[in-house]
Short mmCIF file of C-alpha atoms and ligand atoms in Angstrom, two decimals:
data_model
loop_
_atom_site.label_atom_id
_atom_site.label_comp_id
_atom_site.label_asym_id
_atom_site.label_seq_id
_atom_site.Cartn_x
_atom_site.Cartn_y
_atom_site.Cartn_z
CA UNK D 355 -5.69 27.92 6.06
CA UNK D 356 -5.09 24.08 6.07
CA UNK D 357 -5.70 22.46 2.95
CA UNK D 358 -8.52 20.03 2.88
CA UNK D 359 -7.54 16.12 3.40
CA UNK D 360 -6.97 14.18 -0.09
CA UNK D 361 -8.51 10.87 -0.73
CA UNK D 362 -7.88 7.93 -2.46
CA UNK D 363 -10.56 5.66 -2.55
CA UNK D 364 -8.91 1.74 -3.59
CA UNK D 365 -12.14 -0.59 -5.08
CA UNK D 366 -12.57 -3.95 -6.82
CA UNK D 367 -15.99 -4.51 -7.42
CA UNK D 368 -19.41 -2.84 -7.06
CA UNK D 369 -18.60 0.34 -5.20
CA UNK D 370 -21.55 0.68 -2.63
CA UNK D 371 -19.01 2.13 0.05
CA UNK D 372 -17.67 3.95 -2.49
CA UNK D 373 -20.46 5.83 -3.10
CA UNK D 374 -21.36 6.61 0.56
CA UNK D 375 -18.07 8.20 0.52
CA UNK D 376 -18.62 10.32 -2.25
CA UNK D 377 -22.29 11.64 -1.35
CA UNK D 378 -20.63 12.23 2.32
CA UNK D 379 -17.80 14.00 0.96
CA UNK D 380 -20.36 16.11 -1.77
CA UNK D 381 -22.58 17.01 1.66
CA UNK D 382 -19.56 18.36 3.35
CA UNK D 383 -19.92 15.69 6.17
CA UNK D 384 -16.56 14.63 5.41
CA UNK D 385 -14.22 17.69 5.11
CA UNK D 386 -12.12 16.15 2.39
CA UNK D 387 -11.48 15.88 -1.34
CA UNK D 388 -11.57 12.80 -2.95
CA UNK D 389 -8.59 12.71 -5.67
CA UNK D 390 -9.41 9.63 -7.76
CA UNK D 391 -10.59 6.34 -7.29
CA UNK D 392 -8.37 3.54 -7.89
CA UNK D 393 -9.67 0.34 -9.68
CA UNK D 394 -7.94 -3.14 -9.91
CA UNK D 395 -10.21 -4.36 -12.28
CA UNK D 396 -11.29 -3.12 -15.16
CA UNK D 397 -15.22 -4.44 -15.32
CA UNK D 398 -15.71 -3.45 -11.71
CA UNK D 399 -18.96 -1.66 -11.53
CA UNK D 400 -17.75 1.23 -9.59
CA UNK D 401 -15.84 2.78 -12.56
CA UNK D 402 -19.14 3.49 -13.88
CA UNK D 403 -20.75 4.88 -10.53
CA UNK D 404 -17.34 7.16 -10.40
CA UNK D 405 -17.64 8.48 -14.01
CA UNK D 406 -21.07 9.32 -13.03
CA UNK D 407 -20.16 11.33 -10.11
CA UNK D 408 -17.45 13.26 -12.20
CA UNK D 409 -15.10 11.54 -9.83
CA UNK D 410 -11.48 10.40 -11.70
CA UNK D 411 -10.79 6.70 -12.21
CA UNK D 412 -7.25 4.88 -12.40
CA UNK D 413 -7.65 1.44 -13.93
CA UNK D 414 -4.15 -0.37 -12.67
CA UNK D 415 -4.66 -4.12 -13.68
CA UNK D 416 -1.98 -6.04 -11.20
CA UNK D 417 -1.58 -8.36 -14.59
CA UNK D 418 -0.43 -5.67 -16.96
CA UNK D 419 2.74 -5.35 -14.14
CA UNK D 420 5.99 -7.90 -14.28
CA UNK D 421 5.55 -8.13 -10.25
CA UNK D 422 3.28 -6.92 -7.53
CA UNK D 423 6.37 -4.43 -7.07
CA UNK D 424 6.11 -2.64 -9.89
CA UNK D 425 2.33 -2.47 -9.79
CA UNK D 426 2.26 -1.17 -6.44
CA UNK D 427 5.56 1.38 -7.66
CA UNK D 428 2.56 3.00 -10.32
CA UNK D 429 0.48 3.00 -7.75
CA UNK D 430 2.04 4.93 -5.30
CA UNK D 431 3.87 7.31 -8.26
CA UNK D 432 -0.24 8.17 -8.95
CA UNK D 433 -0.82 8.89 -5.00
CA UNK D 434 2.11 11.29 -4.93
CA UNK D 435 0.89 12.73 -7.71
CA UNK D 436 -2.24 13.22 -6.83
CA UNK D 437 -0.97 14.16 -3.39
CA UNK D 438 -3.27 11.82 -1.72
CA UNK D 439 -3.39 12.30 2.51
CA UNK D 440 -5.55 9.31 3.00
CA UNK D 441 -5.57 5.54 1.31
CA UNK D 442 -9.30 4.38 1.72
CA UNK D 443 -9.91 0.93 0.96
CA UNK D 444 -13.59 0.07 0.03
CA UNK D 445 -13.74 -3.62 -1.41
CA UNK D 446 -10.30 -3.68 -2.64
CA UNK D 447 -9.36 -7.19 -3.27
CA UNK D 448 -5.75 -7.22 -3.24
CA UNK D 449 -3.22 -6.61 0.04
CA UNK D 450 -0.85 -3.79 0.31
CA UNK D 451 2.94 -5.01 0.69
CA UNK D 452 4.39 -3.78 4.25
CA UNK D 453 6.56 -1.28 1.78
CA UNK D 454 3.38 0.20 0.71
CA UNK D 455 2.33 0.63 4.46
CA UNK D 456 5.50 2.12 5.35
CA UNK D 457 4.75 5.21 2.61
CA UNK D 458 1.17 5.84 4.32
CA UNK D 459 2.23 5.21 8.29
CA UNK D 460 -1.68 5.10 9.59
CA UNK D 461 -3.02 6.86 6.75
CA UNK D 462 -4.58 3.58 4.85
CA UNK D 463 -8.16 2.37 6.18
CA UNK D 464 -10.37 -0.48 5.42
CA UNK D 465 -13.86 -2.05 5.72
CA UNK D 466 -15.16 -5.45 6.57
CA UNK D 467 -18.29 -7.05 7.03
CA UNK D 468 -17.27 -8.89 10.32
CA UNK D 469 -16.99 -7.72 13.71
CA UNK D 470 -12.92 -8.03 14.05
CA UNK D 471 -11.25 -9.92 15.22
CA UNK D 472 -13.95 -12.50 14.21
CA UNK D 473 -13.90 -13.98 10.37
CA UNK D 474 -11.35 -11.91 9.08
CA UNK D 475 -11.00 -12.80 5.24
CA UNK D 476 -13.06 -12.25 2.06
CA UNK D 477 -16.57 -13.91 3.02
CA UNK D 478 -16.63 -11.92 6.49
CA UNK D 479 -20.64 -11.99 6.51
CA UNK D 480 -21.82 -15.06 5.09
CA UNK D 481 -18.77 -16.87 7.33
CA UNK D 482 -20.66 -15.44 10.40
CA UNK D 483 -23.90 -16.84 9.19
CA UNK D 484 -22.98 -19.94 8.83
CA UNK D 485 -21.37 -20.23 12.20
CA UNK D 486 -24.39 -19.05 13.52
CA UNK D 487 -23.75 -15.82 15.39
CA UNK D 488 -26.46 -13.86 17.67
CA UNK D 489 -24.88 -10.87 16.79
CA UNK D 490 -23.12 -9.74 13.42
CA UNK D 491 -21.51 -6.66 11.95
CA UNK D 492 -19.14 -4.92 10.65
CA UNK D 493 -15.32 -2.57 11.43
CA UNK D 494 -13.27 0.35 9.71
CA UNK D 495 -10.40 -0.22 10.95
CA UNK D 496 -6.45 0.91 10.19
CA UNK D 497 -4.65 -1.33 7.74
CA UNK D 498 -1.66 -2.99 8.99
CA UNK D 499 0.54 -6.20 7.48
CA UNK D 500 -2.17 -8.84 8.44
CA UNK D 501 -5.22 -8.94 6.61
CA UNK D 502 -8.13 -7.47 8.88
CA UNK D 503 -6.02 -6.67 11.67
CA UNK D 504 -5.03 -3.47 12.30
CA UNK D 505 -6.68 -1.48 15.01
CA UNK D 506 -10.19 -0.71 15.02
CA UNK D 507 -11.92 2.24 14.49
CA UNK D 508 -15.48 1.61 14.82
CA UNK D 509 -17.79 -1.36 14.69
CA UNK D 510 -21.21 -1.57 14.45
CA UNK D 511 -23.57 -4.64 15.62
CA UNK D 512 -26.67 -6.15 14.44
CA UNK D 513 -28.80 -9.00 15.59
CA UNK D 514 -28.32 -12.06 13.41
CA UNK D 515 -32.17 -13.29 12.17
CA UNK D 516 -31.86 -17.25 12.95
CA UNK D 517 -32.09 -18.89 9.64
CA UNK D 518 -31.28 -15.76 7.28
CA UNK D 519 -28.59 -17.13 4.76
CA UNK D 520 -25.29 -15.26 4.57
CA UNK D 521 -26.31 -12.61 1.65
CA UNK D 522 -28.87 -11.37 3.53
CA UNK D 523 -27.46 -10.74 6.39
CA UNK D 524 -24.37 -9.33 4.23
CA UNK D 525 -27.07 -7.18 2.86
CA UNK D 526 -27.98 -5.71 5.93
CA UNK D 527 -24.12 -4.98 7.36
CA UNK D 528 -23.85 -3.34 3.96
CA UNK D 529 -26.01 -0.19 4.78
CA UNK D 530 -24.62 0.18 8.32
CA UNK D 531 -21.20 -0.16 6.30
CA UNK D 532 -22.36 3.10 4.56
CA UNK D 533 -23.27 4.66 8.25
CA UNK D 534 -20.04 3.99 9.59
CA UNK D 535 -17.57 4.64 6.98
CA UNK D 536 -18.20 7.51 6.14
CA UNK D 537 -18.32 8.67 10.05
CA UNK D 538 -14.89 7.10 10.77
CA UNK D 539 -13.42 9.08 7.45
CA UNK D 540 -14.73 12.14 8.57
CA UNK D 541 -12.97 11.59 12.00
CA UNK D 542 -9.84 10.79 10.20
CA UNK D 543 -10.11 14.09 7.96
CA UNK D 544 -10.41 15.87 11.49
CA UNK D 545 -7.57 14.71 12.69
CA UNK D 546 -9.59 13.80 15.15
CA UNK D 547 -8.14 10.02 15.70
CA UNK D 548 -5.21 8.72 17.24
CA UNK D 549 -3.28 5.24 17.40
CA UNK D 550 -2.48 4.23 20.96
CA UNK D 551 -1.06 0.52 20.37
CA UNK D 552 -4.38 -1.72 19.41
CA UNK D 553 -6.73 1.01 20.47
CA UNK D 554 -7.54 3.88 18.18
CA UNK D 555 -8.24 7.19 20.62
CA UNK D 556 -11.70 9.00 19.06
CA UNK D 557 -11.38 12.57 20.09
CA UNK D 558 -14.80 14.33 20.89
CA UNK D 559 -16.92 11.28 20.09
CA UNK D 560 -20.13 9.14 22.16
CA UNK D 561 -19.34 6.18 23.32
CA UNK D 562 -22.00 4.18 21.97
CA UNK D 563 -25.41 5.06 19.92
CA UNK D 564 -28.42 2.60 19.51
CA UNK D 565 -30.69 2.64 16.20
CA UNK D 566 -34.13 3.27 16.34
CA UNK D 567 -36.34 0.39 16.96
CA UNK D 568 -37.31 -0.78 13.80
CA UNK D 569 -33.86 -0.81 12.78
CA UNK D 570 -31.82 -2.29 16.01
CA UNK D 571 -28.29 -1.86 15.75
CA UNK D 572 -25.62 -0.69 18.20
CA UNK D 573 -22.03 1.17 17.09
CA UNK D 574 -19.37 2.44 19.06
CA UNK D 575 -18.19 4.75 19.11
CA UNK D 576 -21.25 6.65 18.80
CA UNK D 577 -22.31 7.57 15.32
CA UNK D 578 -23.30 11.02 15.20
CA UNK D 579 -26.80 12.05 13.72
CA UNK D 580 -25.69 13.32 10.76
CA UNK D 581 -24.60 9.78 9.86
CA UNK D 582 -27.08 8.05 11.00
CA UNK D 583 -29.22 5.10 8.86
CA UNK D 584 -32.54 6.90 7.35
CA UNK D 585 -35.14 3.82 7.91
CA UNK D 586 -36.70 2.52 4.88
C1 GRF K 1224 -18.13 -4.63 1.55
O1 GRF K 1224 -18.87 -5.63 2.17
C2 GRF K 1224 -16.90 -4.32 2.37
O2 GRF K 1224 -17.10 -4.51 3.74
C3 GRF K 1224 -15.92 -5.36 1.86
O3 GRF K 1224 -16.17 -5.43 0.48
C4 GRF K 1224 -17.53 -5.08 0.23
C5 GRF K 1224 -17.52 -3.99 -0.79
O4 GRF K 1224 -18.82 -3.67 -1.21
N1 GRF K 1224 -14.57 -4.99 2.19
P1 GRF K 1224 -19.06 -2.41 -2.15
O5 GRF K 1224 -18.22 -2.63 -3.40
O6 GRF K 1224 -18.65 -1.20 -1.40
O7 GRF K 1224 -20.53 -2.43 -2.46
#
């Protein structure tokens, strides 16, 4: 039998998306393991919301390391290791060298609060806001040498509510984030997703799915019910 996919989930800070992982991973909608998570910073909230779901923490401060080389040398001595499948990053604010790509060819994922290719960067949400978008959102997509760039996985849209500052609206985005990460990881454990160029081939998946009405939002590809937002 083929062993189950092994995650790594990368986070900085409070560890929201983290979490969505790990319930979807505990519920068996993901059909993977998660190995450890691995924290850049050592007051980040999410070392306490891993320790309470009996999940393994590496704390790997970049500034305990003589150059980003070495750091990310630890780093990937503690994926092998842990014989990690599948880098996951979930508010991890540092990049990846291209060397660190090449050891994880299509294997390293990421969230943002934006719809790609729009406000790429680390204030993806409240940039949209104040630009003054109809619609907003946000994309897993694969991780590649730019920041935000690699190809997209899934996206999911919501209408922007005129006058709403930026951490509402980020507010929002986050529990869609929590809809469609999840979803796109449990494709990825599949092996259900390929990378065709800049498009990312979903094998056995909807096209598109609407939210109900008192929570409109659209993602495609379609999110399947088992992922789907419960309304408040
Ligand atoms: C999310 O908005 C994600 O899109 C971005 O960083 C934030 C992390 O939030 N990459 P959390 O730590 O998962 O709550």
């Amino acid at each position: 039998m083929k062993r189950k996919a092994r995650i790594a989930v990368f986070a900085s800070g409070t560890g929201s998306n983290f979490l969505a992982i790990v319930k979807a991973v505990k519920s068996g909608l993901i059909k993977a393991e998660i190995a450890f998570l691995l924290c850049d910073n050592p007051g980040a909230p999410v070392i306490e919301k891993a320790a309470r779901a009996g999940i393994r923490s590496l704390i790997v401060s970049c500034g305990d390391f003589p150059s980003r080389e070495s750091f990310e040398a630890e780093v990937l001595y503690a994926l092998r290791r842990g014989r990690v499948d599948l880098v996951v990053l979930a508010g991890f604010m540092r990049m990846l060298t291209p060397e660190f790509l090449h050891a994880f060819p299509g294997r390293v994922v990421n969230i943002h609060p934006a719809l790609l290719p729009s406000f790429p960067g680390t204030h993806g949400a409240a940039d949209a806001a104040s630009y003054g978008v109809r619609l907003a959102g946000c994309s897993v997509h694969f991780v590649d040498e730019i920041m935000d760039h690699g190809p997209v996985i899934i996206q999911a849209a919501v209408p922007a509510i005129p006058g709403e500052g930026g951490e509402a609206l980020a507010a929002r985005i986050l529990k869609l984030e929590h809809c469609i990460y999840p979803q796109a990881l449990s494709w990825l454990a599949e092996g259900r997703l390929a990378i065709e160029g800049r498009h990312v081939r979903v094998d056995g998946a909807a096209p598109a799915a609407c939210g109900p009405a008192a929570l409109p939002f659209l993602t495609s590809p379609g999110l399947e019910p088992a992922f789907l937002p419960t309304l408040p």
